[in-house]
Amino acid sequence: MSADGKIAGDDRTQVRISSDEDKTRVKGLRKQYDSILVGVGTVLADDPHLTLKDRDYDTNPVRIVLDPHGKTPDDAQVLNDRAPTVMVTLEGCARSWDCDEIIRAGKETLDLESVMQQLADLGIENILVEGGGKTISSLFRARMVDRYTVFVGGLVIGGKDAPTPCDGDGWVAENGIKLTLEDCEMLGNGALLTFKPFYE
Ligand SMILES: NC(=O)c1ccc[n+]([C@@H]2O[C@H](COP(=O)([O-])OP(=O)(O)OC[C@H]3O[C@@H](n4cnc5c(N)ncnc54)[C@H](OP(=O)(O)O)[C@@H]3O)[C@@H](O)[C@H]2O)c1
């Protein structure tokens, strides 16, 4: 996020926030995880491919998209053949994609417990969540976040409507979710903060 706590412009377009050092860190981080997860809002805004250039289909992490209403277009980069993709949608969503797996869980809203169980059944043991704010908020709300890392870059984006790392519908818990700061590291013109949540 930027130094004023935004993760994109107020028109939801991507802004370069990471330093070169942070980009290298994110690449290293992706290599440590079985899977990378984003919400459909990020797919629609940024069209990310979520792959590592030096890896192929068999060695890239699995890409997971939370898309309850089936909005991901067929030509989205996240559906390309560079890595396996799991689409997650509602039970009643008729949409289907040319991808490796489609998980359907929940009637009105996504049943995240069921989603995690079905992902575990596919052999996925850990997930790197890369955003956006609504997705991160829903995972905090479900008390499923076990580490929160945020790079704070040296720029101000501004705009009261610009997305932030934890958006969604207001408070994720009555008094917020408490975090313990585990580490703080300078990475070029910014700082990487690592927090561990504790749920009361
Ligand atoms: N700076 C960064 O590192 C970074 C990283 C990622 C994204 N971004 C920015 O973040 C913005 C997108 O963020 P966003 O908050 O709008 O989108 P998002 O979190 O990527 O996606 C939100 C959508 O995903 C679905 N969703 C996510 N979690 C869900 C859950 N638990 N249950 C049901 N549905 C769920 C919902 O789809 P429905 O609307 O269909 O219900 C929801 O509206 C973009 O501007 C992007 O550029 C920045």
PDB file of C-alpha atoms and ligand atoms in Angstrom:
ATOM      1  CA  MET A   1       0.000   0.000   0.000  1.00  0.00           C
ATOM      2  CA  SER A   2       0.994   3.652  -0.341  1.00  0.00           C
ATOM      3  CA  ALA A   3       2.101   5.715   2.650  1.00  0.00           C
ATOM      4  CA  ASP A   4      -1.505   6.976   2.920  1.00  0.00           C
ATOM      5  CA  GLY A   5      -2.905   3.439   3.015  1.00  0.00           C
ATOM      6  CA  LYS A   6      -4.236   2.993  -0.547  1.00  0.00           C
ATOM      7  CA  ILE A   7      -3.686  -0.029  -2.803  1.00  0.00           C
ATOM      8  CA  ALA A   8      -4.826   1.553  -6.108  1.00  0.00           C
ATOM      9  CA  GLY A   9      -6.119   4.827  -7.524  1.00  0.00           C
ATOM     10  CA  ASP A  10      -9.659   5.991  -6.723  1.00  0.00           C
ATOM     11  CA  ASP A  11     -10.692   4.830 -10.234  1.00  0.00           C
ATOM     12  CA  ARG A  12      -9.356   1.374  -9.136  1.00  0.00           C
ATOM     13  CA  THR A  13      -6.496   1.469 -11.634  1.00  0.00           C
ATOM     14  CA  GLN A  14      -3.170  -0.074 -10.681  1.00  0.00           C
ATOM     15  CA  VAL A  15      -0.453   2.192  -9.301  1.00  0.00           C
ATOM     16  CA  ARG A  16       3.147   1.039  -8.929  1.00  0.00           C
ATOM     17  CA  ILE A  17       3.755   1.001  -5.178  1.00  0.00           C
ATOM     18  CA  SER A  18       6.435  -1.680  -4.755  1.00  0.00           C
ATOM     19  CA  SER A  19      10.137  -0.871  -4.851  1.00  0.00           C
ATOM     20  CA  ASP A  20      12.375  -3.165  -6.934  1.00  0.00           C
ATOM     21  CA  GLU A  21      13.440  -4.816  -3.682  1.00  0.00           C
ATOM     22  CA  ASP A  22       9.820  -5.481  -2.769  1.00  0.00           C
ATOM     23  CA  LYS A  23       9.070  -6.948  -6.208  1.00  0.00           C
ATOM     24  CA  THR A  24      11.933  -9.401  -5.662  1.00  0.00           C
ATOM     25  CA  ARG A  25      10.519 -10.246  -2.218  1.00  0.00           C
ATOM     26  CA  VAL A  26       7.059 -10.960  -3.676  1.00  0.00           C
ATOM     27  CA  LYS A  27       8.558 -13.279  -6.300  1.00  0.00           C
ATOM     28  CA  GLY A  28      10.367 -15.180  -3.524  1.00  0.00           C
ATOM     29  CA  LEU A  29       7.184 -15.310  -1.471  1.00  0.00           C
ATOM     30  CA  ARG A  30       5.161 -16.756  -4.369  1.00  0.00           C
ATOM     31  CA  LYS A  31       7.699 -19.577  -4.637  1.00  0.00           C
ATOM     32  CA  GLN A  32       7.013 -20.608  -1.035  1.00  0.00           C
ATOM     33  CA  TYR A  33       3.265 -21.155  -1.507  1.00  0.00           C
ATOM     34  CA  ASP A  34       1.117 -23.874  -3.070  1.00  0.00           C
ATOM     35  CA  SER A  35      -1.355 -21.285  -4.286  1.00  0.00           C
ATOM     36  CA  ILE A  36      -2.066 -17.588  -4.862  1.00  0.00           C
ATOM     37  CA  LEU A  37      -5.584 -16.257  -4.282  1.00  0.00           C
ATOM     38  CA  VAL A  38      -7.290 -13.051  -5.444  1.00  0.00           C
ATOM     39  CA  GLY A  39     -10.863 -11.777  -5.602  1.00  0.00           C
ATOM     40  CA  VAL A  40     -12.620 -11.178  -8.903  1.00  0.00           C
ATOM     41  CA  GLY A  41     -12.381  -7.409  -8.339  1.00  0.00           C
ATOM     42  CA  THR A  42      -8.618  -7.666  -8.794  1.00  0.00           C
ATOM     43  CA  VAL A  43      -9.025  -9.829 -11.908  1.00  0.00           C
ATOM     44  CA  LEU A  44     -11.364  -7.253 -13.442  1.00  0.00           C
ATOM     45  CA  ALA A  45      -9.242  -4.230 -12.427  1.00  0.00           C
ATOM     46  CA  ASP A  46      -5.713  -5.535 -13.084  1.00  0.00           C
ATOM     47  CA  ASP A  47      -6.012  -8.712 -15.198  1.00  0.00           C
ATOM     48  CA  PRO A  48      -3.021 -10.280 -13.370  1.00  0.00           C
ATOM     49  CA  HIS A  49      -1.449 -13.537 -14.563  1.00  0.00           C
ATOM     50  CA  LEU A  50      -0.217 -14.509 -11.040  1.00  0.00           C
ATOM     51  CA  THR A  51       2.633 -16.644 -12.342  1.00  0.00           C
ATOM     52  CA  LEU A  52       6.396 -16.669 -11.976  1.00  0.00           C
ATOM     53  CA  LYS A  53       8.217 -16.113 -15.264  1.00  0.00           C
ATOM     54  CA  ASP A  54      10.874 -18.730 -14.512  1.00  0.00           C
ATOM     55  CA  ARG A  55       8.295 -21.425 -13.846  1.00  0.00           C
ATOM     56  CA  ASP A  56       5.958 -23.445 -16.011  1.00  0.00           C
ATOM     57  CA  TYR A  57       2.509 -25.031 -15.659  1.00  0.00           C
ATOM     58  CA  ASP A  58       3.745 -27.853 -13.407  1.00  0.00           C
ATOM     59  CA  THR A  59       5.795 -25.719 -11.028  1.00  0.00           C
ATOM     60  CA  ASN A  60       3.844 -22.459 -10.759  1.00  0.00           C
ATOM     61  CA  PRO A  61       1.572 -22.097  -7.719  1.00  0.00           C
ATOM     62  CA  VAL A  62      -2.114 -22.859  -8.319  1.00  0.00           C
ATOM     63  CA  ARG A  63      -4.152 -19.696  -8.969  1.00  0.00           C
ATOM     64  CA  ILE A  64      -7.414 -19.329  -7.069  1.00  0.00           C
ATOM     65  CA  VAL A  65     -10.094 -16.728  -7.863  1.00  0.00           C
ATOM     66  CA  LEU A  66     -13.030 -15.989  -5.547  1.00  0.00           C
ATOM     67  CA  ASP A  67     -15.756 -15.187  -8.070  1.00  0.00           C
ATOM     68  CA  PRO A  68     -19.185 -15.877  -6.513  1.00  0.00           C
ATOM     69  CA  HIS A  69     -21.200 -14.493  -9.425  1.00  0.00           C
ATOM     70  CA  GLY A  70     -19.049 -15.695 -12.328  1.00  0.00           C
ATOM     71  CA  LYS A  71     -17.734 -12.359 -13.620  1.00  0.00           C
ATOM     72  CA  THR A  72     -14.276 -13.521 -14.742  1.00  0.00           C
ATOM     73  CA  PRO A  73     -14.083 -13.240 -18.548  1.00  0.00           C
ATOM     74  CA  ASP A  74     -12.873 -16.235 -20.549  1.00  0.00           C
ATOM     75  CA  ASP A  75      -9.855 -14.288 -21.809  1.00  0.00           C
ATOM     76  CA  ALA A  76      -8.616 -13.278 -18.338  1.00  0.00           C
ATOM     77  CA  GLN A  77      -4.856 -13.816 -17.902  1.00  0.00           C
ATOM     78  CA  VAL A  78      -5.521 -15.835 -14.769  1.00  0.00           C
ATOM     79  CA  LEU A  79      -7.034 -18.532 -17.016  1.00  0.00           C
ATOM     80  CA  ASN A  80      -4.019 -18.799 -19.320  1.00  0.00           C
ATOM     81  CA  ASP A  81      -2.076 -22.064 -19.578  1.00  0.00           C
ATOM     82  CA  ARG A  82       0.942 -20.943 -17.513  1.00  0.00           C
ATOM     83  CA  ALA A  83      -0.405 -22.444 -14.259  1.00  0.00           C
ATOM     84  CA  PRO A  84      -3.353 -24.438 -12.904  1.00  0.00           C
ATOM     85  CA  THR A  85      -6.406 -22.358 -11.963  1.00  0.00           C
ATOM     86  CA  VAL A  86      -9.209 -23.043  -9.496  1.00  0.00           C
ATOM     87  CA  MET A  87     -12.311 -20.872  -9.827  1.00  0.00           C
ATOM     88  CA  VAL A  88     -14.479 -20.531  -6.708  1.00  0.00           C
ATOM     89  CA  THR A  89     -18.122 -19.645  -7.153  1.00  0.00           C
ATOM     90  CA  LEU A  90     -21.580 -20.001  -5.582  1.00  0.00           C
ATOM     91  CA  GLU A  91     -23.514 -23.278  -5.792  1.00  0.00           C
ATOM     92  CA  GLY A  92     -26.179 -21.622  -7.930  1.00  0.00           C
ATOM     93  CA  CYS A  93     -23.780 -19.906 -10.334  1.00  0.00           C
ATOM     94  CA  ALA A  94     -24.247 -21.461 -13.765  1.00  0.00           C
ATOM     95  CA  ARG A  95     -20.993 -20.032 -15.137  1.00  0.00           C
ATOM     96  CA  SER A  96     -18.217 -22.388 -16.038  1.00  0.00           C
ATOM     97  CA  TRP A  97     -14.640 -21.802 -17.208  1.00  0.00           C
ATOM     98  CA  ASP A  98     -11.945 -23.685 -19.094  1.00  0.00           C
ATOM     99  CA  CYS A  99      -9.827 -24.251 -15.982  1.00  0.00           C
ATOM    100  CA  ASP A 100      -8.560 -27.100 -13.799  1.00  0.00           C
ATOM    101  CA  GLU A 101     -11.208 -27.033 -11.071  1.00  0.00           C
ATOM    102  CA  ILE A 102     -14.400 -25.193 -10.228  1.00  0.00           C
ATOM    103  CA  ILE A 103     -15.342 -25.170  -6.555  1.00  0.00           C
ATOM    104  CA  ARG A 104     -18.935 -24.321  -5.711  1.00  0.00           C
ATOM    105  CA  ALA A 105     -19.642 -23.452  -2.083  1.00  0.00           C
ATOM    106  CA  GLY A 106     -22.478 -21.536  -0.456  1.00  0.00           C
ATOM    107  CA  LYS A 107     -25.921 -20.439  -1.569  1.00  0.00           C
ATOM    108  CA  GLU A 108     -26.159 -16.669  -0.922  1.00  0.00           C
ATOM    109  CA  THR A 109     -22.548 -16.009   0.061  1.00  0.00           C
ATOM    110  CA  LEU A 110     -19.396 -18.037  -0.356  1.00  0.00           C
ATOM    111  CA  ASP A 111     -18.958 -20.623   2.382  1.00  0.00           C
ATOM    112  CA  LEU A 112     -15.279 -20.079   3.111  1.00  0.00           C
ATOM    113  CA  GLU A 113     -14.985 -23.097   5.435  1.00  0.00           C
ATOM    114  CA  SER A 114     -16.208 -25.326   2.618  1.00  0.00           C
ATOM    115  CA  VAL A 115     -13.920 -23.559   0.138  1.00  0.00           C
ATOM    116  CA  MET A 116     -10.875 -24.226   2.349  1.00  0.00           C
ATOM    117  CA  GLN A 117     -11.884 -27.866   2.841  1.00  0.00           C
ATOM    118  CA  GLN A 118     -12.319 -28.395  -0.896  1.00  0.00           C
ATOM    119  CA  LEU A 119      -8.959 -26.718  -1.583  1.00  0.00           C
ATOM    120  CA  ALA A 120      -7.325 -28.982   1.016  1.00  0.00           C
ATOM    121  CA  ASP A 121      -8.924 -31.982  -0.719  1.00  0.00           C
ATOM    122  CA  LEU A 122      -7.128 -30.837  -3.886  1.00  0.00           C
ATOM    123  CA  GLY A 123      -3.838 -30.941  -1.980  1.00  0.00           C
ATOM    124  CA  ILE A 124      -3.535 -27.187  -1.399  1.00  0.00           C
ATOM    125  CA  GLU A 125      -2.080 -26.665   2.071  1.00  0.00           C
ATOM    126  CA  ASN A 126      -1.258 -22.968   2.087  1.00  0.00           C
ATOM    127  CA  ILE A 127      -2.471 -19.834   0.328  1.00  0.00           C
ATOM    128  CA  LEU A 128      -0.816 -16.509  -0.428  1.00  0.00           C
ATOM    129  CA  VAL A 129      -3.625 -13.935  -0.678  1.00  0.00           C
ATOM    130  CA  GLU A 130      -2.655 -11.011  -2.873  1.00  0.00           C
ATOM    131  CA  GLY A 131      -5.844  -8.958  -2.548  1.00  0.00           C
ATOM    132  CA  GLY A 132      -7.855  -7.012  -3.100  1.00  0.00           C
ATOM    133  CA  GLY A 133      -9.316  -5.280  -0.090  1.00  0.00           C
ATOM    134  CA  LYS A 134     -12.735  -6.964  -0.039  1.00  0.00           C
ATOM    135  CA  THR A 135     -11.168 -10.408  -0.215  1.00  0.00           C
ATOM    136  CA  ILE A 136      -8.696  -9.679   2.580  1.00  0.00           C
ATOM    137  CA  SER A 137     -11.492  -8.212   4.694  1.00  0.00           C
ATOM    138  CA  SER A 138     -13.639 -11.329   4.252  1.00  0.00           C
ATOM    139  CA  LEU A 139     -10.732 -13.547   5.292  1.00  0.00           C
ATOM    140  CA  PHE A 140     -10.043 -11.458   8.394  1.00  0.00           C
ATOM    141  CA  ARG A 141     -13.762 -11.593   9.183  1.00  0.00           C
ATOM    142  CA  ALA A 142     -13.626 -15.404   8.929  1.00  0.00           C
ATOM    143  CA  ARG A 143     -10.505 -15.368  11.145  1.00  0.00           C
ATOM    144  CA  MET A 144      -8.569 -17.225   8.477  1.00  0.00           C
ATOM    145  CA  VAL A 145      -5.585 -14.871   8.182  1.00  0.00           C
ATOM    146  CA  ASP A 146      -2.565 -16.230  10.026  1.00  0.00           C
ATOM    147  CA  ARG A 147       0.002 -13.720   8.790  1.00  0.00           C
ATOM    148  CA  TYR A 148      -0.459 -10.234   7.322  1.00  0.00           C
ATOM    149  CA  THR A 149       2.440  -8.648   5.468  1.00  0.00           C
ATOM    150  CA  VAL A 150       2.207  -5.193   3.998  1.00  0.00           C
ATOM    151  CA  PHE A 151       4.808  -3.191   2.092  1.00  0.00           C
ATOM    152  CA  VAL A 152       4.341   0.532   2.682  1.00  0.00           C
ATOM    153  CA  GLY A 153       5.767   2.369  -0.329  1.00  0.00           C
ATOM    154  CA  GLY A 154       7.098   5.909  -0.508  1.00  0.00           C
ATOM    155  CA  LEU A 155       4.231   7.634  -2.271  1.00  0.00           C
ATOM    156  CA  VAL A 156       0.858   9.188  -1.497  1.00  0.00           C
ATOM    157  CA  ILE A 157      -2.076   8.219  -3.740  1.00  0.00           C
ATOM    158  CA  GLY A 158      -4.944  10.056  -2.061  1.00  0.00           C
ATOM    159  CA  GLY A 159      -8.684   9.904  -2.722  1.00  0.00           C
ATOM    160  CA  LYS A 160     -11.272   8.865  -0.174  1.00  0.00           C
ATOM    161  CA  ASP A 161     -12.635   6.222  -2.555  1.00  0.00           C
ATOM    162  CA  ALA A 162      -9.275   4.593  -3.341  1.00  0.00           C
ATOM    163  CA  PRO A 163      -9.222   0.913  -2.250  1.00  0.00           C
ATOM    164  CA  THR A 164      -7.366  -0.006   0.927  1.00  0.00           C
ATOM    165  CA  PRO A 165      -5.908  -3.366   2.067  1.00  0.00           C
ATOM    166  CA  CYS A 166      -8.975  -4.244   4.141  1.00  0.00           C
ATOM    167  CA  ASP A 167     -12.169  -2.878   2.555  1.00  0.00           C
ATOM    168  CA  GLY A 168     -15.557  -4.599   2.617  1.00  0.00           C
ATOM    169  CA  ASP A 169     -18.479  -3.750   4.862  1.00  0.00           C
ATOM    170  CA  GLY A 170     -17.037  -1.987   7.882  1.00  0.00           C
ATOM    171  CA  TRP A 171     -15.651  -3.509  11.035  1.00  0.00           C
ATOM    172  CA  VAL A 172     -14.234  -7.009  10.723  1.00  0.00           C
ATOM    173  CA  ALA A 173     -14.626  -7.486  14.500  1.00  0.00           C
ATOM    174  CA  GLU A 174     -16.196  -5.492  17.340  1.00  0.00           C
ATOM    175  CA  ASN A 175     -12.952  -3.843  18.403  1.00  0.00           C
ATOM    176  CA  GLY A 176     -10.944  -4.589  15.301  1.00  0.00           C
ATOM    177  CA  ILE A 177      -8.609  -7.562  15.018  1.00  0.00           C
ATOM    178  CA  LYS A 178      -5.461  -7.153  17.089  1.00  0.00           C
ATOM    179  CA  LEU A 179      -2.132  -7.761  15.378  1.00  0.00           C
ATOM    180  CA  THR A 180       1.305  -8.386  16.836  1.00  0.00           C
ATOM    181  CA  LEU A 181       4.093  -6.734  14.856  1.00  0.00           C
ATOM    182  CA  GLU A 182       6.613  -9.510  14.226  1.00  0.00           C
ATOM    183  CA  ASP A 183       9.021  -7.748  11.912  1.00  0.00           C
ATOM    184  CA  CYS A 184       9.778  -4.416  10.255  1.00  0.00           C
ATOM    185  CA  GLU A 185      12.287  -4.171   7.424  1.00  0.00           C
ATOM    186  CA  MET A 186      13.365  -1.369   5.075  1.00  0.00           C
ATOM    187  CA  LEU A 187      13.105  -2.486   1.436  1.00  0.00           C
ATOM    188  CA  GLY A 188      14.330   0.309  -0.836  1.00  0.00           C
ATOM    189  CA  ASN A 189      12.092   3.349  -0.497  1.00  0.00           C
ATOM    190  CA  GLY A 190       9.552   1.648   1.741  1.00  0.00           C
ATOM    191  CA  ALA A 191       9.053  -0.668   4.680  1.00  0.00           C
ATOM    192  CA  LEU A 192       7.787  -4.211   4.939  1.00  0.00           C
ATOM    193  CA  LEU A 193       5.658  -4.846   8.024  1.00  0.00           C
ATOM    194  CA  THR A 194       4.858  -8.383   9.137  1.00  0.00           C
ATOM    195  CA  PHE A 195       2.005  -8.888  11.572  1.00  0.00           C
ATOM    196  CA  LYS A 196       0.493 -11.941  13.209  1.00  0.00           C
ATOM    197  CA  PRO A 197      -3.213 -11.603  14.067  1.00  0.00           C
ATOM    198  CA  PHE A 198      -4.568 -12.881  17.336  1.00  0.00           C
ATOM    199  CA  TYR A 199      -8.264 -13.529  17.461  1.00  0.00           C
ATOM    200  CA  GLU A 200     -10.143 -12.887  20.721  1.00  0.00           C
TER     201      GLU A 200
HETATM  202  N1  LIG B   1      -1.617  -2.859  -4.352  1.00  0.00           N
HETATM  203  C1  LIG B   1      -1.845  -4.152  -4.336  1.00  0.00           C
HETATM  204  O1  LIG B   1      -1.002  -4.939  -3.892  1.00  0.00           O
HETATM  205  C2  LIG B   1      -3.156  -4.696  -4.851  1.00  0.00           C
HETATM  206  C3  LIG B   1      -3.368  -6.066  -4.877  1.00  0.00           C
HETATM  207  C4  LIG B   1      -4.589  -6.540  -5.345  1.00  0.00           C
HETATM  208  C5  LIG B   1      -5.573  -5.660  -5.750  1.00  0.00           C
HETATM  209  N2  LIG B   1      -5.337  -4.329  -5.728  1.00  0.00           N
HETATM  210  C6  LIG B   1      -6.403  -3.387  -6.134  1.00  0.00           C
HETATM  211  O2  LIG B   1      -7.563  -3.700  -5.409  1.00  0.00           O
HETATM  212  C7  LIG B   1      -8.715  -3.334  -6.188  1.00  0.00           C
HETATM  213  C8  LIG B   1      -9.680  -4.501  -6.175  1.00  0.00           C
HETATM  214  O3  LIG B   1     -10.056  -4.734  -4.849  1.00  0.00           O
HETATM  215  P1  LIG B   1     -11.540  -5.116  -4.497  1.00  0.00           P
HETATM  216  O4  LIG B   1     -11.686  -5.088  -3.028  1.00  0.00           O
HETATM  217  O5  LIG B   1     -12.446  -4.267  -5.325  1.00  0.00           O
HETATM  218  O6  LIG B   1     -11.644  -6.553  -5.126  1.00  0.00           O
HETATM  219  P2  LIG B   1     -11.232  -8.032  -4.688  1.00  0.00           P
HETATM  220  O7  LIG B   1     -11.074  -8.185  -3.226  1.00  0.00           O
HETATM  221  O8  LIG B   1     -10.121  -8.466  -5.570  1.00  0.00           O
HETATM  222  O9  LIG B   1     -12.535  -8.778  -5.178  1.00  0.00           O
HETATM  223  C9  LIG B   1     -13.739  -8.517  -4.520  1.00  0.00           C
HETATM  224  C10 LIG B   1     -14.839  -9.373  -5.071  1.00  0.00           C
HETATM  225  O10 LIG B   1     -14.479 -10.747  -4.984  1.00  0.00           O
HETATM  226  C11 LIG B   1     -15.581 -11.494  -4.520  1.00  0.00           C
HETATM  227  N3  LIG B   1     -15.233 -11.970  -3.169  1.00  0.00           N
HETATM  228  C12 LIG B   1     -14.057 -11.831  -2.534  1.00  0.00           C
HETATM  229  N4  LIG B   1     -14.090 -12.447  -1.326  1.00  0.00           N
HETATM  230  C13 LIG B   1     -15.314 -12.977  -1.218  1.00  0.00           C
HETATM  231  C14 LIG B   1     -15.956 -13.727  -0.205  1.00  0.00           C
HETATM  232  N5  LIG B   1     -15.345 -14.083   0.929  1.00  0.00           N
HETATM  233  N6  LIG B   1     -17.220 -14.090  -0.394  1.00  0.00           N
HETATM  234  C15 LIG B   1     -17.844 -13.764  -1.529  1.00  0.00           C
HETATM  235  N7  LIG B   1     -17.301 -13.046  -2.537  1.00  0.00           N
HETATM  236  C16 LIG B   1     -16.036 -12.681  -2.372  1.00  0.00           C
HETATM  237  C17 LIG B   1     -16.780 -10.561  -4.535  1.00  0.00           C
HETATM  238  O11 LIG B   1     -17.331 -10.625  -5.842  1.00  0.00           O
HETATM  239  P3  LIG B   1     -18.832 -10.107  -6.200  1.00  0.00           P
HETATM  240  O12 LIG B   1     -18.691  -8.623  -6.362  1.00  0.00           O
HETATM  241  O13 LIG B   1     -19.188 -10.781  -7.471  1.00  0.00           O
HETATM  242  O14 LIG B   1     -19.725 -10.470  -5.047  1.00  0.00           O
HETATM  243  C18 LIG B   1     -16.120  -9.217  -4.275  1.00  0.00           C
HETATM  244  O15 LIG B   1     -16.836  -8.090  -4.684  1.00  0.00           O
HETATM  245  C19 LIG B   1      -8.222  -2.973  -7.560  1.00  0.00           C
HETATM  246  O16 LIG B   1      -8.234  -1.578  -7.682  1.00  0.00           O
HETATM  247  C20 LIG B   1      -6.786  -3.496  -7.585  1.00  0.00           C
HETATM  248  O17 LIG B   1      -5.960  -2.699  -8.388  1.00  0.00           O
HETATM  249  C21 LIG B   1      -4.152  -3.830  -5.279  1.00  0.00           C
END
